[in-house]
Tab-separated table of C-alpha atoms and ligand atoms in Angstrom:
chain	number	residue	atom	x	y	z
A	1	MET	CA	0.000	0.000	0.000
A	2	SER	CA	1.518	3.288	-0.997
A	3	VAL	CA	1.288	6.331	1.228
A	4	PRO	CA	-0.229	9.208	-0.717
A	5	VAL	CA	2.175	12.102	-1.068
A	6	PRO	CA	0.596	15.341	0.114
A	7	ARG	CA	-0.418	17.560	-2.756
A	8	THR	CA	1.744	20.504	-1.603
A	9	ILE	CA	4.939	18.453	-1.766
A	10	ARG	CA	3.995	16.975	-5.106
A	11	SER	CA	3.514	20.387	-6.664
A	12	ALA	CA	6.572	21.839	-4.952
A	13	ALA	CA	8.900	19.085	-6.172
A	14	PRO	CA	9.409	20.375	-9.730
A	15	VAL	CA	9.964	23.880	-8.375
A	16	LEU	CA	12.555	22.642	-5.889
A	17	ALA	CA	14.268	20.619	-8.569
A	18	PHE	CA	14.343	23.658	-10.809
A	19	ILE	CA	15.845	25.813	-8.060
A	20	PHE	CA	18.413	23.132	-7.337
A	21	VAL	CA	19.494	22.953	-10.987
A	22	ALA	CA	19.496	26.734	-11.274
A	23	VAL	CA	21.741	27.087	-8.237
A	24	LEU	CA	24.061	24.460	-9.651
A	25	VAL	CA	24.238	26.221	-12.988
A	26	ILE	CA	24.879	29.552	-11.303
A	27	GLN	CA	27.647	27.939	-9.236
A	28	VAL	CA	29.413	26.716	-12.323
A	29	TYR	CA	28.867	29.797	-14.450
A	30	ARG	CA	29.235	32.489	-11.806
A	31	SER	CA	32.209	33.727	-13.697
A	32	PRO	CA	33.306	32.744	-17.183
A	33	ASP	CA	36.645	31.878	-15.615
A	34	TYR	CA	35.196	29.256	-13.287
A	35	LYS	CA	36.273	25.805	-14.289
A	36	LEU	CA	35.024	22.505	-13.064
A	37	ILE	CA	37.769	20.035	-12.290
A	38	PRO	CA	36.650	16.405	-12.183
A	39	GLY	CA	36.910	15.468	-8.554
A	40	TYR	CA	40.080	13.617	-7.944
A	41	PRO	CA	41.242	12.264	-5.603
A	42	MET	CA	37.834	12.725	-4.001
A	43	LEU	CA	34.664	12.823	-5.993
A	44	THR	CA	33.844	16.393	-5.038
A	45	PRO	CA	34.144	18.832	-7.923
A	46	PHE	CA	36.644	21.640	-7.530
A	47	TYR	CA	35.868	25.229	-8.438
A	48	PHE	CA	38.987	27.191	-9.199
A	49	GLU	CA	38.562	30.915	-9.000
A	50	PRO	CA	41.586	32.384	-10.769
A	51	PRO	CA	43.219	35.436	-9.219
A	52	GLU	CA	41.962	38.902	-10.160
A	53	ALA	CA	43.638	42.271	-9.738
A	54	SER	CA	41.953	44.503	-7.172
A	55	VAL	CA	42.617	47.586	-9.320
A	56	LEU	CA	40.840	47.141	-12.627
A	57	HIS	CA	41.790	50.206	-14.592
A	58	SER	CA	44.988	51.292	-16.276
A	59	VAL	CA	47.467	52.783	-13.863
A	60	ILE	CA	49.836	54.161	-16.507
A	61	ARG	CA	49.434	57.936	-16.364
A	62	GLY	CA	49.728	60.342	-19.276
A	63	ASP	CA	53.354	61.008	-18.354
A	64	ASN	CA	54.005	57.228	-18.439
A	65	VAL	CA	54.541	56.969	-14.698
A	66	ALA	CA	52.721	53.995	-13.212
A	67	TRP	CA	50.447	54.750	-10.278
A	68	THR	CA	51.596	51.839	-8.152
A	69	MET	CA	51.215	53.111	-4.547
A	70	ASP	CA	54.951	53.073	-4.013
A	71	ASN	CA	56.061	55.755	-1.639
A	72	GLU	CA	59.519	56.318	-3.064
A	73	THR	CA	59.968	54.944	-6.531
A	74	ALA	CA	58.238	56.248	-9.619
A	75	TRP	CA	58.091	53.357	-12.091
A	76	HIS	CA	58.084	54.623	-15.677
A	77	SER	CA	56.564	52.540	-18.410
A	78	VAL	CA	59.264	52.685	-21.096
A	79	GLY	CA	58.075	50.008	-23.492
A	80	ARG	CA	54.662	49.214	-24.703
A	81	HIS	CA	51.863	49.852	-22.209
A	82	PRO	CA	50.056	46.825	-20.741
A	83	ASN	CA	47.281	45.084	-22.660
A	84	GLN	CA	45.202	44.641	-19.521
A	85	PRO	CA	44.066	47.652	-17.491
A	86	GLU	CA	44.873	46.341	-14.032
A	87	CYS	CA	47.219	46.619	-11.079
A	88	TRP	CA	47.998	43.708	-8.775
A	89	THR	CA	48.963	43.681	-5.139
A	90	PHE	CA	51.200	40.780	-4.188
A	91	GLU	CA	48.244	39.238	-2.363
A	92	ASP	CA	46.015	39.640	-5.450
A	93	ARG	CA	48.570	37.806	-7.524
A	94	PHE	CA	49.660	34.977	-5.258
A	95	GLY	CA	47.142	34.846	-2.396
A	96	ALA	CA	45.204	32.067	-4.121
A	97	TYR	CA	48.314	29.878	-4.186
A	98	LYS	CA	49.527	30.284	-0.625
A	99	ASN	CA	47.314	27.694	1.055
A	100	LEU	CA	46.931	24.680	-1.102
A	101	SER	CA	43.653	22.774	-0.912
A	102	LEU	CA	43.705	19.035	-1.544
A	103	GLU	CA	41.756	19.655	-4.731
A	104	MET	CA	44.215	22.194	-6.087
A	105	ALA	CA	47.125	19.939	-5.155
A	106	ALA	CA	45.476	17.160	-7.179
A	107	ALA	CA	44.805	19.492	-10.101
A	108	ILE	CA	48.476	20.462	-10.168
A	109	SER	CA	49.770	16.908	-9.853
A	110	ASN	CA	47.429	15.668	-12.593
A	111	ASN	CA	47.860	18.552	-15.025
A	112	ASN	CA	49.865	16.583	-17.572
A	113	LYS	CA	47.630	13.522	-17.528
A	114	LYS	CA	45.168	15.081	-19.951
A	115	ASN	CA	47.303	13.566	-22.703
A	116	ARG	CA	45.881	16.026	-25.171
A	117	SER	CA	48.174	18.983	-25.178
A	118	LYS	CA	50.542	19.585	-28.050
A	119	LYS	CA	52.103	22.522	-26.216
A	120	ALA	CA	54.454	22.257	-23.274
A	121	ILE	CA	56.136	24.614	-20.889
A	122	ILE	CA	59.373	23.508	-19.311
A	123	LEU	CA	60.456	25.290	-16.182
A	124	ARG	CA	64.235	25.093	-16.035
A	125	LEU	CA	66.023	24.347	-12.803
A	126	GLY	CA	69.515	23.428	-11.752
A	127	GLY	CA	70.458	21.214	-8.844
A	128	GLY	CA	73.109	23.354	-7.181
A	129	ASN	CA	72.892	24.747	-3.700
A	130	ASP	CA	72.587	28.324	-4.856
A	131	ALA	CA	69.585	30.152	-6.254
A	132	ASN	CA	68.982	27.196	-8.541
A	133	GLY	CA	68.781	24.703	-5.759
A	134	LYS	CA	67.532	24.775	-2.209
A	135	SER	CA	66.692	28.428	-1.998
A	136	ALA	CA	64.641	28.241	-5.181
A	137	TRP	CA	62.129	26.341	-3.110
A	138	LYS	CA	61.389	29.189	-0.779
A	139	SER	CA	57.687	29.922	-0.488
A	140	GLN	CA	57.607	32.768	-3.037
A	141	PHE	CA	58.984	30.448	-5.665
A	142	ILE	CA	56.518	27.696	-4.833
A	143	TRP	CA	53.585	30.123	-5.225
A	144	HIS	CA	55.015	31.128	-8.584
A	145	VAL	CA	55.230	27.511	-9.768
A	146	ARG	CA	51.701	26.766	-8.598
A	147	SER	CA	50.419	29.806	-10.494
A	148	LEU	CA	52.221	28.626	-13.616
A	149	VAL	CA	50.667	25.158	-13.452
A	150	MET	CA	47.150	26.357	-12.615
A	151	GLU	CA	47.055	29.214	-15.137
A	152	ALA	CA	49.222	28.068	-18.039
A	153	GLY	CA	48.486	24.408	-17.407
A	154	TYR	CA	44.972	24.045	-16.116
A	155	LEU	CA	43.380	27.169	-17.646
A	156	ALA	CA	45.363	27.540	-20.864
A	157	GLY	CA	45.876	23.835	-21.609
A	158	TYR	CA	49.663	23.558	-21.640
A	159	ASP	CA	51.486	20.626	-20.123
A	160	VAL	CA	53.874	22.038	-17.538
A	161	LEU	CA	57.073	20.195	-16.684
A	162	ILE	CA	59.759	20.992	-14.196
A	163	PHE	CA	62.913	20.168	-16.065
A	164	VAL	CA	65.842	19.767	-13.717
A	165	HIS	CA	69.550	19.481	-14.455
A	166	LEU	CA	70.967	17.093	-11.843
A	167	ASP	CA	74.454	15.654	-11.928
A	168	LEU	CA	73.976	13.401	-8.915
A	169	ASN	CA	74.148	9.709	-8.199
A	170	GLU	CA	70.878	7.815	-7.919
A	171	GLU	CA	70.609	8.136	-4.147
A	172	ASP	CA	71.338	11.871	-3.996
A	173	ARG	CA	69.076	12.444	-6.937
A	174	ASN	CA	66.167	10.751	-5.201
A	175	ALA	CA	66.872	12.697	-2.019
A	176	TRP	CA	66.892	15.932	-4.014
A	177	LEU	CA	63.567	15.104	-5.644
A	178	GLN	CA	62.008	14.118	-2.309
A	179	ARG	CA	62.595	17.641	-1.040
A	180	LEU	CA	60.340	19.142	-3.704
A	181	PRO	CA	56.792	20.043	-2.714
A	182	LYS	CA	54.682	16.893	-3.047
A	183	GLU	CA	52.145	18.302	-5.484
A	184	LEU	CA	54.920	19.225	-7.941
A	185	GLN	CA	56.787	15.926	-7.894
A	186	PRO	CA	54.723	14.271	-10.664
A	187	LEU	CA	55.691	17.140	-13.011
A	188	VAL	CA	59.441	16.611	-12.790
A	189	GLN	CA	61.750	15.308	-15.497
A	190	THR	CA	65.492	15.318	-14.895
A	191	PHE	CA	68.575	15.170	-17.088
A	192	SER	CA	72.326	15.039	-16.512
A	193	THR	CA	75.325	16.478	-18.324
A	194	ARG	CA	76.295	12.936	-19.278
A	195	GLN	CA	72.925	12.340	-20.943
A	196	LEU	CA	73.304	15.547	-22.947
A	197	LYS	CA	76.787	14.545	-24.098
A	198	GLU	CA	75.571	11.159	-25.208
A	199	TRP	CA	72.510	12.582	-26.871
A	200	ILE	CA	74.247	15.139	-29.070
A	201	ARG	CA	75.474	13.074	-31.965
A	202	GLY	CA	78.380	14.592	-33.802
A	203	GLY	CA	78.159	17.955	-32.092
A	204	GLN	CA	80.353	19.162	-29.282
A	205	PHE	CA	78.683	19.826	-25.970
A	206	LYS	CA	80.375	22.338	-23.658
A	207	ASN	CA	78.015	23.073	-20.770
A	208	VAL	CA	74.409	23.950	-20.103
A	209	TYR	CA	75.178	27.635	-19.730
A	210	GLU	CA	76.647	28.051	-23.209
A	211	HIS	CA	74.610	25.332	-24.902
A	212	ASN	CA	71.330	25.801	-23.107
A	213	HIS	CA	69.405	24.778	-26.244
A	214	ILE	CA	70.534	21.139	-26.059
A	215	PRO	CA	68.275	20.231	-23.099
A	216	ILE	CA	65.305	21.741	-24.971
A	217	GLN	CA	66.107	19.811	-28.139
A	218	MET	CA	66.518	16.601	-26.156
A	219	PHE	CA	63.226	17.273	-24.384
A	220	MET	CA	61.444	17.647	-27.716
A	221	GLU	CA	62.937	14.472	-29.107
A	222	LYS	CA	61.987	12.454	-26.027
A	223	ASN	CA	58.487	13.944	-25.892
A	224	PRO	CA	57.218	13.648	-29.473
A	225	GLN	CA	53.646	14.581	-28.559
A	226	TYR	CA	54.528	18.296	-28.426
A	227	ASP	CA	54.837	20.586	-31.407
A	228	PHE	CA	55.765	23.688	-29.413
A	229	VAL	CA	57.612	24.330	-26.161
A	230	TYR	CA	58.260	27.355	-23.975
A	231	SER	CA	61.429	27.174	-21.924
A	232	ILE	CA	61.259	29.379	-18.823
A	233	GLU	CA	64.240	29.941	-16.550
A	234	ASN	CA	63.800	29.767	-12.812
A	235	ASP	CA	64.357	33.486	-12.224
A	236	VAL	CA	61.449	34.651	-14.394
A	237	ARG	CA	58.189	35.842	-12.817
A	238	LEU	CA	54.892	37.088	-14.203
A	239	ILE	CA	52.702	39.820	-12.750
A	240	GLY	CA	49.296	39.231	-14.309
A	241	ARG	CA	47.969	35.822	-15.241
A	242	TRP	CA	49.829	33.267	-17.362
A	243	ASP	CA	46.703	32.252	-19.277
A	244	THR	CA	45.911	35.798	-20.409
A	245	PHE	CA	49.554	36.559	-21.137
A	246	LEU	CA	50.020	33.480	-23.334
A	247	ALA	CA	46.707	34.129	-25.102
A	248	ASP	CA	47.858	37.674	-25.902
A	249	VAL	CA	51.001	36.296	-27.535
A	250	ASP	CA	48.932	33.922	-29.700
A	251	THR	CA	46.400	36.596	-30.637
A	252	GLU	CA	49.063	39.015	-31.695
A	253	TYR	CA	50.899	36.436	-33.769
A	254	SER	CA	47.630	35.479	-35.515
A	255	PHE	CA	47.064	39.128	-36.336
A	256	HIS	CA	50.457	39.407	-38.018
A	257	ARG	CA	49.925	36.155	-39.827
A	258	LYS	CA	46.615	37.369	-41.172
A	259	TYR	CA	48.326	40.462	-42.592
A	260	GLN	CA	51.453	38.745	-43.883
A	261	LYS	CA	52.815	39.840	-47.246
A	262	SER	CA	52.191	37.824	-50.364
A	263	ASP	CA	55.832	36.678	-50.519
A	264	GLN	CA	55.683	35.356	-46.943
A	265	ASN	CA	54.662	31.960	-45.654
A	266	MET	CA	54.184	32.280	-41.892
A	267	SER	CA	53.545	28.997	-40.116
A	268	SER	CA	50.381	28.551	-38.054
A	269	ILE	CA	52.437	28.722	-34.880
A	270	PRO	CA	55.607	30.815	-34.670
A	271	ASP	CA	58.889	28.889	-34.721
A	272	LEU	CA	60.684	31.187	-32.305
A	273	VAL	CA	58.987	33.456	-29.787
A	274	SER	CA	61.224	35.934	-28.024
A	275	PHE	CA	60.406	38.442	-25.287
A	276	GLN	CA	63.348	40.683	-25.980
A	277	SER	CA	63.999	42.315	-29.322
A	278	ILE	CA	65.994	40.210	-31.752
A	279	SER	CA	69.032	42.087	-32.980
A	280	GLN	CA	72.558	41.898	-34.314
A	281	PRO	CA	75.376	41.527	-31.769
A	282	PRO	CA	78.208	44.085	-31.723
A	283	SER	CA	81.050	43.032	-34.027
A	284	ASP	CA	83.457	42.588	-31.092
A	285	TRP	CA	81.013	40.390	-29.185
A	286	VAL	CA	82.740	38.096	-26.715
A	287	TRP	CA	80.909	35.037	-28.089
A	288	TYR	CA	82.617	35.432	-31.457
A	289	LYS	CA	86.013	34.556	-30.010
A	290	GLU	CA	85.764	30.769	-29.608
A	291	LYS	CA	86.874	28.533	-32.457
A	292	GLU	CA	83.577	26.616	-32.493
A	293	ASP	CA	81.671	29.859	-32.806
A	294	GLN	CA	83.862	31.142	-35.615
A	295	LYS	CA	82.975	27.982	-37.480
A	296	CYS	CA	79.278	28.698	-36.871
A	297	VAL	CA	79.505	32.311	-37.985
A	298	LYS	CA	81.202	31.228	-41.184
A	299	HIS	CA	78.514	28.621	-41.830
A	300	PHE	CA	75.776	31.227	-41.566
A	301	GLY	CA	77.576	33.540	-43.989
A	302	GLY	CA	79.347	35.912	-41.604
A	303	LYS	CA	78.530	38.219	-38.702
A	304	ASP	CA	76.071	40.088	-40.857
A	305	ASN	CA	73.706	37.132	-40.618
A	306	ILE	CA	73.934	36.571	-36.858
A	307	LEU	CA	71.002	37.518	-34.632
A	308	PHE	CA	70.683	37.189	-30.886
A	309	SER	CA	68.211	37.765	-28.091
A	310	LEU	CA	67.723	37.070	-24.389
A	311	GLY	CA	66.826	33.435	-23.717
A	312	ALA	CA	65.175	33.729	-20.284
A	313	VAL	CA	61.852	32.796	-21.893
A	314	TRP	CA	61.816	31.355	-25.381
A	315	GLY	CA	59.126	29.570	-27.348
A	316	TRP	CA	60.346	27.004	-29.903
A	317	SER	CA	58.520	24.950	-32.501
A	318	ARG	CA	59.487	21.392	-33.339
A	319	GLN	CA	60.592	22.669	-36.748
A	320	LEU	CA	63.148	24.851	-35.002
A	321	THR	CA	64.433	22.195	-32.597
A	322	ASP	CA	64.737	19.769	-35.531
A	323	SER	CA	66.721	22.357	-37.495
A	324	LEU	CA	69.090	22.892	-34.568
A	325	THR	CA	69.547	19.169	-34.042
A	326	LYS	CA	70.275	18.659	-37.710
A	327	LEU	CA	73.032	21.276	-37.519
A	328	ASN	CA	74.448	19.533	-34.440
A	329	THR	CA	74.707	16.266	-36.334
A	330	GLU	CA	76.541	18.139	-39.080
A	331	GLY	CA	79.110	19.205	-36.481
A	332	PHE	CA	77.894	22.683	-35.531
A	333	ASN	CA	77.067	23.788	-32.028
A	334	CYS	CA	76.962	27.472	-31.262
A	335	TYR	CA	76.456	29.787	-28.323
A	336	PHE	CA	72.900	29.680	-26.957
A	337	GLU	CA	71.865	33.331	-27.354
A	338	TYR	CA	72.451	33.448	-31.079
A	339	PHE	CA	72.087	29.837	-32.240
A	340	ALA	CA	68.265	29.664	-32.316
A	341	PRO	CA	67.517	33.195	-33.639
A	342	THR	CA	70.174	32.835	-36.327
A	343	VAL	CA	69.006	29.404	-37.442
A	344	ALA	CA	65.367	30.517	-37.497
A	345	ARG	CA	66.259	33.261	-39.953
A	346	TRP	CA	68.653	31.120	-41.954
A	347	ALA	CA	66.082	28.327	-42.373
A	348	ASN	CA	63.217	30.694	-43.326
A	349	LEU	CA	61.273	29.865	-40.191
A	350	THR	CA	59.243	32.494	-38.347
A	351	SER	CA	60.611	34.557	-35.441
A	352	PHE	CA	58.158	36.555	-33.413
A	353	PHE	CA	59.235	39.200	-30.914
A	354	TYR	CA	56.443	39.815	-28.432
A	355	GLN	CA	56.852	43.286	-27.001
A	356	HIS	CA	55.673	43.476	-23.383
A	357	PRO	CA	55.762	46.304	-20.840
A	358	LEU	CA	59.052	47.349	-19.232
A	359	TYR	CA	59.369	49.614	-16.215
A	360	CYS	CA	62.349	51.687	-15.072
A	361	PRO	CA	62.743	53.265	-11.647
A	362	ASN	CA	62.807	57.060	-11.401
A	363	ARG	CA	63.733	57.603	-15.034
A	364	ASP	CA	61.948	57.511	-18.314
A	365	SER	CA	64.559	55.793	-20.490
A	366	PRO	CA	65.310	52.092	-20.835
A	367	SER	CA	68.733	50.553	-20.248
A	368	GLU	CA	69.327	50.160	-23.966
A	369	ARG	CA	67.572	50.312	-27.264
A	370	HIS	CA	67.979	47.686	-29.940
A	371	THR	CA	67.396	48.231	-33.549
A	372	ILE	CA	67.408	46.042	-36.579
A	373	ASN	CA	66.948	46.962	-40.196
A	374	PRO	CA	63.784	45.466	-41.654
A	375	ASP	CA	65.893	43.683	-44.278
A	376	LYS	CA	67.667	41.822	-41.472
A	377	LEU	CA	64.402	40.289	-40.297
A	378	GLY	CA	63.803	36.785	-41.535
A	379	LYS	CA	61.831	36.325	-44.711
A	380	ASN	CA	58.769	35.026	-42.860
A	381	ASP	CA	58.932	37.159	-39.722
A	382	PRO	CA	56.099	39.555	-38.883
A	383	ARG	CA	57.119	42.795	-40.598
A	384	LEU	CA	55.330	45.266	-38.377
A	385	VAL	CA	56.924	44.238	-35.120
A	386	GLN	CA	60.377	45.653	-34.885
A	387	SER	CA	61.077	48.334	-37.434
A	388	SER	CA	62.718	50.983	-35.233
A	389	LYS	CA	64.474	51.243	-31.885
A	390	VAL	CA	62.966	48.998	-29.271
A	391	PRO	CA	63.481	49.583	-25.546
A	392	VAL	CA	65.465	46.901	-23.748
A	393	GLY	CA	66.195	46.436	-20.077
A	394	CYS	CA	65.006	47.459	-16.613
A	395	THR	CA	62.398	44.867	-15.587
A	396	TYR	CA	63.378	42.333	-18.290
A	397	TYR	CA	67.132	42.230	-18.591
A	398	PHE	CA	70.157	40.007	-18.027
A	399	ILE	CA	71.004	41.540	-14.630
A	400	ASN	CA	68.680	42.275	-11.750
A	401	ILE	CA	69.524	45.882	-10.820
A	402	HIS	CA	66.019	47.073	-11.683
A	403	SER	CA	63.929	43.895	-11.810
A	404	GLN	CA	64.842	42.932	-8.241
A	405	PRO	CA	63.700	46.220	-6.619
A	406	PHE	CA	60.542	46.173	-8.752
A	407	TRP	CA	59.717	42.792	-7.240
A	408	ASP	CA	61.051	43.257	-3.704
A	409	THR	CA	59.349	46.572	-3.001
A	410	TRP	CA	56.106	44.985	-4.149
A	411	TYR	CA	56.552	41.914	-1.993
A	412	GLN	CA	57.468	44.039	1.025
A	413	ASN	CA	54.699	46.611	0.752
A	414	PRO	CA	51.226	45.081	0.869
A	415	ARG	CA	49.661	48.322	-0.431
A	416	ALA	CA	51.827	48.557	-3.536
A	417	CYS	CA	50.391	47.286	-6.787
A	418	ARG	CA	52.045	46.421	-10.077
A	419	PRO	CA	50.732	46.583	-13.623
A	420	PRO	CA	51.219	43.456	-15.769
A	421	ALA	CA	54.890	42.613	-16.250
A	422	LEU	CA	57.119	39.756	-17.284
A	423	VAL	CA	60.024	40.183	-14.885
A	424	HIS	CA	63.581	38.845	-15.092
A	425	PRO	CA	65.719	38.147	-13.162
A	426	VAL	CA	64.254	37.779	-9.682
A	427	LYS	CA	66.502	35.914	-7.257
B	501	LIG	C1	55.914	52.722	2.334
B	501	LIG	O1	54.551	52.630	2.684
B	501	LIG	C2	54.232	51.488	3.452
B	501	LIG	C3	52.727	51.449	3.632
B	501	LIG	O2	52.231	52.697	4.038
B	501	LIG	C4	54.992	51.535	4.784
B	501	LIG	O3	54.690	50.371	5.521
B	501	LIG	C5	56.477	51.594	4.485
B	501	LIG	O4	57.202	51.742	5.683
B	501	LIG	C6	56.807	52.740	3.544
B	501	LIG	N1	58.190	52.630	3.134
B	501	LIG	C7	58.988	53.649	3.155
B	501	LIG	C8	60.387	53.351	2.715
B	501	LIG	O5	58.658	54.763	3.513
B	502	LIG	C1	46.710	29.914	5.309
B	502	LIG	O1	47.545	29.184	6.168
B	502	LIG	C2	48.155	29.961	7.172
B	502	LIG	C3	49.153	29.100	7.943
B	502	LIG	O2	48.710	27.790	8.045
B	502	LIG	C4	47.046	30.545	8.073
B	502	LIG	O3	47.637	31.337	9.080
B	502	LIG	C5	46.120	31.393	7.222
B	502	LIG	O4	45.045	31.847	7.995
B	502	LIG	C6	45.568	30.587	6.050
B	502	LIG	N1	44.838	31.499	5.180
B	502	LIG	C7	43.713	31.167	4.595
B	502	LIG	C8	43.106	32.198	3.698
B	502	LIG	O5	43.169	30.093	4.756
B	503	LIG	C1	48.869	9.309	-24.656
B	503	LIG	O1	49.198	9.652	-25.978
B	503	LIG	C2	50.224	8.847	-26.533
B	503	LIG	C3	50.613	9.418	-27.885
B	503	LIG	O2	49.519	9.885	-28.585
B	503	LIG	C4	49.744	7.391	-26.618
B	503	LIG	O3	50.764	6.587	-27.148
B	503	LIG	C5	49.384	6.925	-25.217
B	503	LIG	O4	48.861	5.618	-25.275
B	503	LIG	C6	48.376	7.866	-24.567
B	503	LIG	N1	48.168	7.481	-23.181
B	503	LIG	C7	46.979	7.432	-22.623
B	503	LIG	C8	46.943	7.054	-21.178
B	503	LIG	O5	45.949	7.696	-23.223
B	504	LIG	C1	54.229	27.179	-46.731
B	504	LIG	O1	54.943	26.364	-45.792
B	504	LIG	C2	54.356	25.098	-45.573
B	504	LIG	C3	55.192	24.377	-44.544
B	504	LIG	O2	55.482	25.205	-43.469
B	504	LIG	C4	54.273	24.311	-46.861
B	504	LIG	O3	53.619	23.084	-46.626
B	504	LIG	C5	53.513	25.125	-47.902
B	504	LIG	O4	53.554	24.445	-49.129
B	504	LIG	C6	54.137	26.484	-48.067
B	504	LIG	N1	53.324	27.283	-48.971
B	504	LIG	C7	53.868	27.974	-49.959
B	504	LIG	C8	52.906	28.765	-50.794
B	504	LIG	O5	55.065	28.019	-50.161
B	505	LIG	C1	65.035	30.674	-47.728
B	505	LIG	O1	64.389	31.509	-48.668
B	505	LIG	C2	65.262	32.026	-49.652
B	505	LIG	C3	64.519	33.052	-50.468
B	505	LIG	O2	63.255	32.597	-50.847
B	505	LIG	C4	65.777	30.855	-50.468
B	505	LIG	O3	66.662	31.330	-51.459
B	505	LIG	C5	66.527	29.888	-49.551
B	505	LIG	O4	66.917	28.753	-50.259
B	505	LIG	C6	65.659	29.456	-48.416
B	505	LIG	N1	66.444	28.713	-47.453
B	505	LIG	C7	66.118	27.508	-47.034
B	505	LIG	C8	67.044	26.867	-46.044
B	505	LIG	O5	65.086	26.949	-47.390
């Protein structure tokens, strides 16, 4: 015998069900940035709310000074102004990554299991005891790595690998890896100098500093699922979100590709992405002195055909890594900063310089300006990018005299905010 359900409940049921579904839908779509992560290790779904700047308007004034709430330093925007009108406090940027929930830890650990991505990011680390080693794992650095995996990995769809150079025996190597934060351990791949030497057939391998491209080439050969890789050194930081930053790079490249000249053939993805202008080294450049490098310069038709750039962050296509590897097997191995840009031009690949904001303290001029004649650009490079003097330096440079204070005064002053910036080096 069935108990009759009271009429009020019967008529309320569809309404309640509707409200329940509506609430669920609102939960998921509260913000277009909300993403639902399948619930591992538990079956509860995970809602990741990506960080947002608390100041959502442009803070670059008409005189190019950034309104950053610093009490002493006036930061001048000397490059291109930011794409996003926003200013981040340190807490805005990294607060979400300080306390790791179990769900976020799982999302980080499982990022590369999607097995779908054709694009990878390798975060480069060394195993020494200096900035590359133990101290790299201070909390600030860990928050940075988490942000990279969640934003570039989870939101933007890249696989993110921590690619570590370790010349240690098995036992010490395992001990070193055990000291890494647990959630990051599944993302690690390691390599040794010996492996690099064995891998490079025909070519001469000096060291990772001068031949920093070899680990990237070896990575691409051992991971054939990727057709593009960003290599990011451990002293690079991003103010602003990785997913929006990387999307801006892609959007801008697509724009240039759409407007390419009829004699150009730009590939669907750029072969070399650089974040510092690509230019010609001075004729008395120190890297021209070695015998190996003289052989390289000759092969490329003289100093007139050599181009270099800063390799703190570089994006490389498989076409480019294959071209470099082919030259290695033919007996050429050249200094890191010019090998890839020169080969990209020489092989008619596409080099794309992405100009991002630079800030200098208390002065309105950059550290340097680079220039390159349009006829020195590669045949298939975007033509509109780099036709006159481009600012170089300050917050993205090879030494940290300006980048370090930009970062430290931000970290130390909770009121200070920073407009979007790719910063290098930060120790
Ligand atoms: C800058 O301002 C912050 C916040 O008001 C304050 O804590 C800090 O001491 C100031 N720094 C200097 C160097 O005046
Ligand atoms: C994060 O963890 C720290 C230390 O465990 C704690 O003091 C702080 O309140 C936590 N913050 C949040 C937002 O949960
Ligand atoms: C991942 O992709 C690779 C290459 O496409 C394939 O060989 C492998 O079986 C895949 N693994 C899983 C778990 O799907
Ligand atoms: C452009 O380059 C692609 C390979 O990158 C090639 O397949 C295609 O034939 C080229 N198109 C022209 C018009 O040269
Ligand atoms: C690059 O393009 C130039 C001009 O079209 C051509 O002469 C040269 O052979 C090409 N180089 C390679 C390596 O394909």
